[in-house]
Structures are given as C-alpha cells and as structure tokens.
Short mmCIF file of C-alpha atoms in Angstrom, two decimals:
data_model
loop_
_atom_site.label_atom_id
_atom_site.label_comp_id
_atom_site.label_asym_id
_atom_site.label_seq_id
_atom_site.Cartn_x
_atom_site.Cartn_y
_atom_site.Cartn_z
CA MET A 1 -30.03 36.14 -133.07
CA ALA A 2 -30.09 32.54 -134.32
CA GLY A 3 -26.17 32.87 -133.87
CA TRP A 4 -26.74 33.45 -129.98
CA LEU A 5 -29.32 30.79 -129.86
CA PHE A 6 -27.02 28.13 -131.42
CA LEU A 7 -23.90 29.19 -129.26
CA GLY A 8 -26.26 28.87 -126.19
CA PHE A 9 -27.53 25.59 -127.05
CA LEU A 10 -24.23 24.16 -127.53
CA ILE A 11 -23.07 25.80 -124.25
CA ALA A 12 -25.90 24.10 -122.65
CA ALA A 13 -25.28 20.67 -124.24
CA LEU A 14 -21.48 20.75 -123.27
CA VAL A 15 -22.27 21.43 -119.43
CA GLY A 16 -25.27 18.97 -119.58
CA LEU A 17 -22.67 16.36 -121.38
CA LEU A 18 -19.84 17.01 -118.64
CA VAL A 19 -22.59 16.35 -115.68
CA TRP A 20 -23.90 12.99 -117.66
CA ARG A 21 -20.61 11.70 -118.18
CA TRP A 22 -19.60 12.15 -114.29
CA ALA A 23 -22.94 10.42 -113.56
CA ASN A 24 -22.89 7.61 -116.08
CA GLY A 25 -19.24 7.07 -116.97
CA LYS A 26 -18.28 3.79 -115.52
CA ARG A 27 -17.98 0.65 -117.39
CA THR A 28 -20.29 -2.53 -116.68
CA ALA A 29 -18.41 -5.86 -117.44
CA GLY A 30 -19.96 -7.57 -120.47
CA TYR A 31 -22.25 -4.47 -121.06
CA LEU A 32 -22.25 -3.20 -124.82
CA ALA A 33 -24.94 -0.93 -126.27
CA PHE A 34 -24.20 -0.72 -130.00
CA THR A 35 -25.69 0.97 -132.40
CA GLU A 36 -24.66 1.67 -136.28
CA TYR A 37 -25.95 2.56 -139.43
CA TRP A 38 -24.08 2.56 -142.77
CA VAL A 39 -24.66 5.42 -145.67
CA TYR A 40 -23.56 4.11 -148.57
CA THR A 41 -22.53 7.22 -151.35
CA ASP A 42 -20.37 8.16 -154.17
CA GLN A 43 -18.82 11.01 -151.93
CA LEU A 44 -15.72 10.85 -150.13
CA LYS A 45 -15.59 13.70 -147.53
CA LEU A 46 -17.38 13.97 -144.51
CA PRO A 47 -19.58 17.64 -144.06
CA PRO A 48 -18.32 20.32 -141.81
CA GLN A 49 -19.26 19.64 -138.10
CA GLU A 50 -21.19 22.83 -138.05
CA GLN A 51 -23.22 22.06 -141.28
CA LEU A 52 -23.86 18.85 -140.00
CA MET A 53 -25.08 20.25 -136.37
CA ASP A 54 -27.18 22.85 -138.33
CA ARG A 55 -28.81 20.26 -140.44
CA MET A 56 -29.94 18.08 -137.52
CA ILE A 57 -30.96 20.73 -135.15
CA SER A 58 -32.55 23.91 -136.68
CA ALA A 59 -32.59 23.00 -140.47
CA ASN A 60 -33.95 19.51 -139.59
CA PRO A 61 -36.62 18.87 -142.15
CA HIS A 62 -38.41 16.29 -139.45
CA ASN A 63 -38.87 19.12 -136.72
CA ARG A 64 -42.61 19.99 -135.91
CA ARG A 65 -43.89 22.82 -134.31
CA GLY A 66 -42.92 23.09 -130.99
CA SER A 67 -41.07 20.05 -130.79
CA ALA A 68 -37.17 19.87 -132.24
CA CYS A 69 -36.20 16.23 -132.93
CA ILE A 70 -32.59 17.12 -131.42
CA GLY A 71 -33.02 18.90 -128.29
CA ALA A 72 -30.52 19.90 -125.85
CA ARG A 73 -30.87 16.18 -124.33
CA GLU A 74 -29.83 14.74 -127.44
CA GLY A 75 -27.47 17.42 -128.26
CA MET A 76 -25.22 16.33 -125.81
CA LEU A 77 -24.08 13.45 -127.71
CA PHE A 78 -22.54 15.86 -130.23
CA THR A 79 -19.23 15.94 -128.15
CA ASP A 80 -19.50 12.26 -126.76
CA VAL A 81 -16.64 9.92 -127.70
CA ARG A 82 -18.86 7.42 -128.05
CA VAL A 83 -20.49 8.58 -131.47
CA HIS A 84 -17.79 7.97 -134.09
CA LEU A 85 -18.06 8.74 -137.58
CA ALA A 86 -15.63 7.26 -140.61
CA VAL A 87 -15.67 6.75 -144.07
CA ALA A 88 -14.55 3.45 -145.75
CA LEU A 89 -13.80 3.30 -149.20
CA ARG A 90 -14.99 0.60 -151.79
CA GLU A 91 -11.61 -0.21 -152.90
CA LYS A 92 -10.49 -1.31 -149.80
CA ASN A 93 -13.78 -2.82 -148.51
CA PRO A 94 -15.32 -4.44 -151.25
CA THR A 95 -17.57 -7.13 -149.32
CA GLN A 96 -18.88 -4.29 -147.31
CA PHE A 97 -21.19 -3.43 -150.22
CA ARG A 98 -22.67 -6.55 -150.09
CA PRO A 99 -24.26 -7.02 -146.73
CA ASP A 100 -26.64 -9.66 -147.93
CA LEU A 101 -23.53 -11.71 -148.68
CA PHE A 102 -22.16 -11.63 -144.94
CA ASP A 103 -25.47 -11.29 -142.84
CA GLU A 104 -27.68 -13.87 -143.65
CA ASP A 105 -31.00 -11.87 -142.85
CA VAL A 106 -30.07 -8.96 -144.77
CA GLU A 107 -32.66 -8.88 -148.20
CA PRO A 108 -32.08 -6.73 -150.46
CA THR A 109 -34.33 -4.97 -153.25
CA LYS A 110 -33.30 -4.82 -156.76
CA GLU A 111 -33.38 -1.19 -156.53
CA VAL A 112 -30.91 -1.54 -153.31
CA LEU A 113 -28.73 -3.79 -155.19
CA ASP A 114 -28.59 -1.16 -158.12
CA GLU A 115 -27.74 1.45 -155.83
CA LEU A 116 -25.28 -0.23 -154.00
CA SER A 117 -23.46 -1.02 -157.32
CA SER A 118 -22.69 2.59 -157.77
CA CYS A 119 -21.67 3.39 -154.72
CA SER A 120 -17.65 3.85 -153.95
CA ALA A 121 -17.60 4.71 -150.34
CA LEU A 122 -19.77 4.35 -146.94
CA VAL A 123 -20.00 6.50 -143.92
CA LYS A 124 -20.10 4.57 -140.89
CA VAL A 125 -22.46 6.38 -138.00
CA ARG A 126 -21.82 4.28 -134.72
CA TYR A 127 -22.73 4.77 -131.05
CA ALA A 128 -21.16 2.42 -128.92
CA SER A 129 -21.26 2.43 -125.09
CA GLU A 130 -19.71 -0.06 -122.27
CA ALA A 131 -21.07 2.18 -119.88
CA LYS A 132 -24.56 1.04 -118.65
CA LEU A 133 -27.29 3.69 -120.00
CA ASN A 134 -29.94 5.13 -118.15
CA ASP A 135 -31.80 5.95 -121.20
CA PHE A 136 -31.89 5.55 -124.95
CA ARG A 137 -31.55 8.85 -126.61
CA HIS A 138 -28.78 7.63 -128.95
CA LEU A 139 -31.64 5.84 -130.46
CA GLN A 140 -33.17 9.21 -131.59
CA PHE A 141 -29.65 10.90 -132.29
CA ILE A 142 -27.94 8.52 -134.50
CA PRO A 143 -30.70 8.19 -136.87
CA HIS A 144 -31.36 11.48 -137.43
CA MET A 145 -27.31 11.65 -137.68
CA THR A 146 -27.50 8.98 -140.65
CA ASP A 147 -30.23 11.06 -141.97
CA ALA A 148 -28.18 14.20 -142.11
CA ILE A 149 -25.15 12.56 -143.32
CA SER A 150 -26.95 11.00 -146.10
CA GLU A 151 -28.65 14.59 -147.35
CA LEU A 152 -25.20 16.24 -147.20
CA MET A 153 -23.30 13.58 -149.16
CA ASN A 154 -25.82 12.37 -151.63
CA GLY A 155 -26.66 9.03 -149.78
CA ARG A 156 -28.03 6.17 -152.09
CA VAL A 157 -28.54 3.58 -149.55
CA VAL A 158 -28.48 3.10 -145.38
CA PHE A 159 -27.99 -0.21 -143.83
CA ASP A 160 -29.08 -0.74 -140.00
CA THR A 161 -26.03 -3.19 -139.03
CA VAL A 162 -27.84 -4.16 -135.93
CA ALA A 163 -31.18 -4.81 -137.14
CA GLU A 164 -29.66 -6.29 -140.45
CA LYS A 165 -32.00 -4.00 -142.56
CA LEU A 166 -31.16 -1.97 -145.65
CA PHE A 167 -33.24 0.93 -147.02
CA LEU A 168 -33.10 3.35 -150.05
CA ALA A 169 -31.97 6.77 -148.93
CA GLU A 170 -35.41 7.90 -149.39
CA GLU A 171 -36.89 5.09 -147.72
CA PHE A 172 -35.20 5.89 -144.60
CA ARG A 173 -35.71 9.61 -144.73
CA GLU A 174 -39.59 9.01 -145.11
CA ILE A 175 -39.65 6.86 -142.03
CA LEU A 176 -38.37 9.84 -139.89
CA ALA A 177 -40.60 12.28 -141.92
CA LYS A 178 -43.74 10.29 -140.90
CA ASN A 179 -42.59 10.07 -137.40
CA GLY A 180 -38.95 11.94 -136.17
CA GLN A 181 -39.30 10.73 -132.86
CA MET A 182 -37.14 7.57 -133.24
CA GLU A 183 -36.95 6.52 -129.51
CA ARG A 184 -39.23 3.75 -129.85
CA PRO A 185 -38.85 0.01 -130.16
CA ASP A 186 -40.56 -0.36 -133.47
CA ALA A 187 -37.92 1.72 -135.18
CA HIS A 188 -35.02 -0.38 -133.65
CA ILE A 189 -36.29 -3.97 -133.50
CA ARG A 190 -37.29 -6.73 -135.34
CA VAL A 191 -37.84 -10.38 -135.11
CA VAL A 192 -36.60 -12.80 -137.74
CA TRP A 193 -37.64 -16.75 -138.58
CA LYS A 194 -34.67 -18.75 -138.71
CA ARG A 195 -34.48 -22.07 -139.94
CA GLU A 196 -31.67 -24.67 -139.60
CA PRO A 197 -31.36 -28.76 -139.93
CA GLU A 198 -32.77 -29.39 -136.30
CA GLY A 199 -35.80 -26.73 -136.48
CA ALA A 200 -36.94 -23.09 -136.94
CA PHE A 201 -36.78 -20.69 -134.21
CA ALA A 202 -37.55 -17.01 -133.76
CA GLN A 203 -34.94 -14.36 -132.70
CA THR A 204 -35.06 -10.72 -132.27
CA LEU A 205 -32.52 -8.18 -133.82
CA GLY A 206 -31.95 -4.78 -132.50
CA LEU A 207 -31.71 -5.18 -128.71
CA ARG A 208 -27.98 -5.42 -128.78
CA LYS A 209 -28.81 -1.10 -129.31
CA ILE A 210 -29.81 -0.97 -125.87
CA GLY A 211 -27.32 -3.08 -124.53
CA LYS A 212 -29.20 -6.25 -124.37
CA PRO A 213 -28.23 -9.63 -125.80
CA GLU A 214 -30.66 -10.62 -128.80
CA ILE A 215 -33.16 -13.41 -127.63
CA ARG A 216 -34.14 -16.41 -129.42
CA THR A 217 -36.69 -18.83 -128.74
CA ALA A 218 -36.37 -22.98 -128.67
CA HIS A 219 -37.09 -24.80 -132.22
CA GLN A 220 -40.49 -24.56 -133.02
CA GLU A 221 -42.97 -25.97 -135.57
CA GLU A 222 -43.27 -24.42 -138.76
CA ASP A 223 -47.23 -23.78 -138.46
CA GLN A 224 -46.23 -21.68 -135.11
CA GLN A 225 -44.18 -18.72 -137.07
CA VAL A 226 -47.02 -16.21 -136.61
CA LEU A 227 -47.64 -16.87 -133.23
CA ILE A 228 -44.33 -17.30 -131.86
CA THR A 229 -42.63 -14.20 -133.93
CA GLY A 230 -45.72 -12.23 -132.29
CA ILE A 231 -45.16 -13.27 -128.90
CA LEU A 232 -41.29 -12.89 -128.97
CA MET A 233 -41.97 -9.11 -130.69
CA ARG A 234 -44.08 -8.47 -127.65
CA LEU A 235 -41.36 -9.43 -125.24
CA ALA A 236 -38.78 -7.45 -127.15
CA PHE A 237 -40.81 -4.07 -126.98
CA HIS A 238 -41.37 -4.59 -123.03
CA LEU A 239 -37.47 -5.39 -122.55
CA PHE A 240 -37.02 -2.08 -124.37
CA ARG A 241 -39.22 -0.14 -122.16
CA LYS A 242 -38.26 -2.00 -119.35
CA PRO A 243 -34.76 -3.29 -119.77
CA ASP A 244 -34.06 -4.14 -115.91
CA GLU A 245 -37.00 -6.45 -115.46
CA GLU A 246 -35.93 -10.22 -115.30
CA GLY A 247 -39.30 -11.87 -115.69
CA PRO A 248 -41.21 -14.27 -116.08
CA PHE A 249 -43.27 -12.11 -118.33
CA GLU A 250 -46.91 -12.95 -119.18
CA PHE A 251 -48.71 -12.01 -122.65
CA ASP A 252 -52.03 -12.99 -123.65
CA GLU A 253 -52.41 -14.57 -127.37
CA PHE A 254 -55.34 -16.03 -128.65
CA GLY A 255 -57.32 -16.62 -125.86
CA ASP A 256 -54.20 -18.07 -124.00
CA VAL A 257 -51.65 -17.03 -121.79
CA PHE A 258 -48.09 -17.43 -122.56
CA VAL A 259 -45.12 -17.36 -119.94
CA CYS A 260 -41.89 -16.64 -121.30
CA GLU A 261 -38.87 -16.84 -119.04
CA LEU A 262 -35.17 -15.64 -119.98
CA GLY A 263 -32.60 -18.39 -120.22
CA PRO A 264 -28.49 -18.38 -120.29
CA ILE A 265 -26.83 -16.56 -122.69
CA LYS A 266 -24.75 -18.29 -125.57
CA ASP A 267 -22.35 -16.56 -128.04
CA GLY A 268 -23.92 -12.94 -127.07
CA VAL A 269 -27.81 -14.52 -127.84
CA GLN A 270 -29.98 -15.36 -125.16
CA SER A 271 -32.72 -18.42 -124.83
CA VAL A 272 -36.26 -17.85 -124.15
CA SER A 273 -38.56 -20.35 -123.15
CA MET A 274 -42.31 -20.12 -123.91
CA LYS A 275 -45.15 -22.18 -122.27
CA ARG A 276 -48.67 -21.86 -122.84
CA ARG A 277 -50.91 -21.54 -119.78
CA ARG A 278 -54.72 -22.43 -120.83
CA THR A 279 -57.64 -20.41 -119.53
CA LEU A 280 -60.94 -21.55 -118.54
#
C-alpha cells in the first residue's frame, strides 16, 4: 500500500510540475531567486534519489500528525531543473571550507570551526529561478532537502550562503524540529549592522531567496543600531509577505511613525530611506 501511495504522490507531483512550468516558466530580465545551503561532511557520494525522497516525505522526522512537511505542492520540485545538488571536494576547493574568510558577516563558533577542519567535502543544495515566482515553496523544500542530505551523509556543519549563517548540523536539525514549516521570513532573513569609514548602516541578508535585492539604510549613528535594525527587519518581513508592494511603508516604533521608501539599486543592493514622523 505504501508503495502505491508513494507512486501516486510522484505522478501527482509530476503532473502538477508540468502545469506549473507551463504557467510560470518565463524568465524575467534581472530577476533571480537564489537559495543555497552547503552541507559539510566527510562523505563523497550523494544518496540515491529514492532514499533522499523517502527521508524528505514519509520518513521525515519533522512531520506532524496530519501535517506533512513535504506534500504534493513542494514535491513538484523533485524534478525541477532549478534544484541542483553537487559535491565539492576540500582538496579542490579549500577556501570554501572557511566561509568566514570570504563572507564578512559569517561568525563561526569554535565548535563550527573544529567540525569544518575535519570535513573533506561539501554538498551544495541550490535553487535558482530566473522566472518570477508566484509562491515560495522552495523555502520549504530546500531546507528539508538540506537536512535530509545532512542526516544521510553524516553532515557536520550547514552553511546558509545567502543569509551568511553557519550552523552545527544538529542545530540546523533542531530548528526544523521546533517548527518544520520553513516558508516564513524569520527562517531566512536577518539584519546585520555593518561599519565602514563613512559610518554604520543596517542591511538585510536573505531577501535574495525570494528574488528581491537586499536592502540597506543610509549611514546612521551608532546609538541608533537597535532602532534602525528593528525597523529594517519589519520592512524585510513585510516585503517577504507582500513582495510586489513598492511603498512607501509606515511602521510604528517607540511612539513614532517611521516612513520607509525604497530607492535605487546598486550592485544588487537597494537603498532605503527612513524618516521619522512624530505623533502628537
């Protein structure tokens, strides 16, 4: 019976995928939705596709009664060419095993660095779409595929390359164990406070996953860090939920109203201005 159910699932997913591709397959100039995780491991061979699919669907430990993490909606991506898996060897790509050296916002713990030093390979789990997306099911599918790869290949460390965040493999699995529904902004977007000679500013990491440019503020005073990063996070979450809105956007914070307006895009990052409108 289980075999027939699994076959039925694959047929439904394939039919749905063909319809979805027909409706959504046109590329949009300048558009790219890009999500990628790296799984660091000591194994070199990807698991068989059937084993990977079983771990993600029926054997997914993050399933809850009546709520599968990967259903027919997400299952369409199993045969989508925009999903890509690849193994990279340490001996040929040594710099990729120290992501903190090429991504300035990566902050590894000692435990993560210790695990990275013992890994001989990494698996890239990627989704990239140049066709504008009508939904973000890939944000559910790709993290669960990453977790499945990690379990089946004895993963040690997981790296979210877009959010520039490192996790011990068990930490990443615990995130899914607490809430297996990953199609939500707090699972993919963060705001960092960056400094340069001209001043400090806040910037998002993660909006590229939904085909939006990252957004950054103008230079700010250091004592405004909590306020500015909080407002930018609220704006990023709003854009995640309503990506086609252009603003201006208003947010209440500490008794004042802040008006945010999106500006020009330069080098893949969009500026945002924040103006305080005091209330009586």
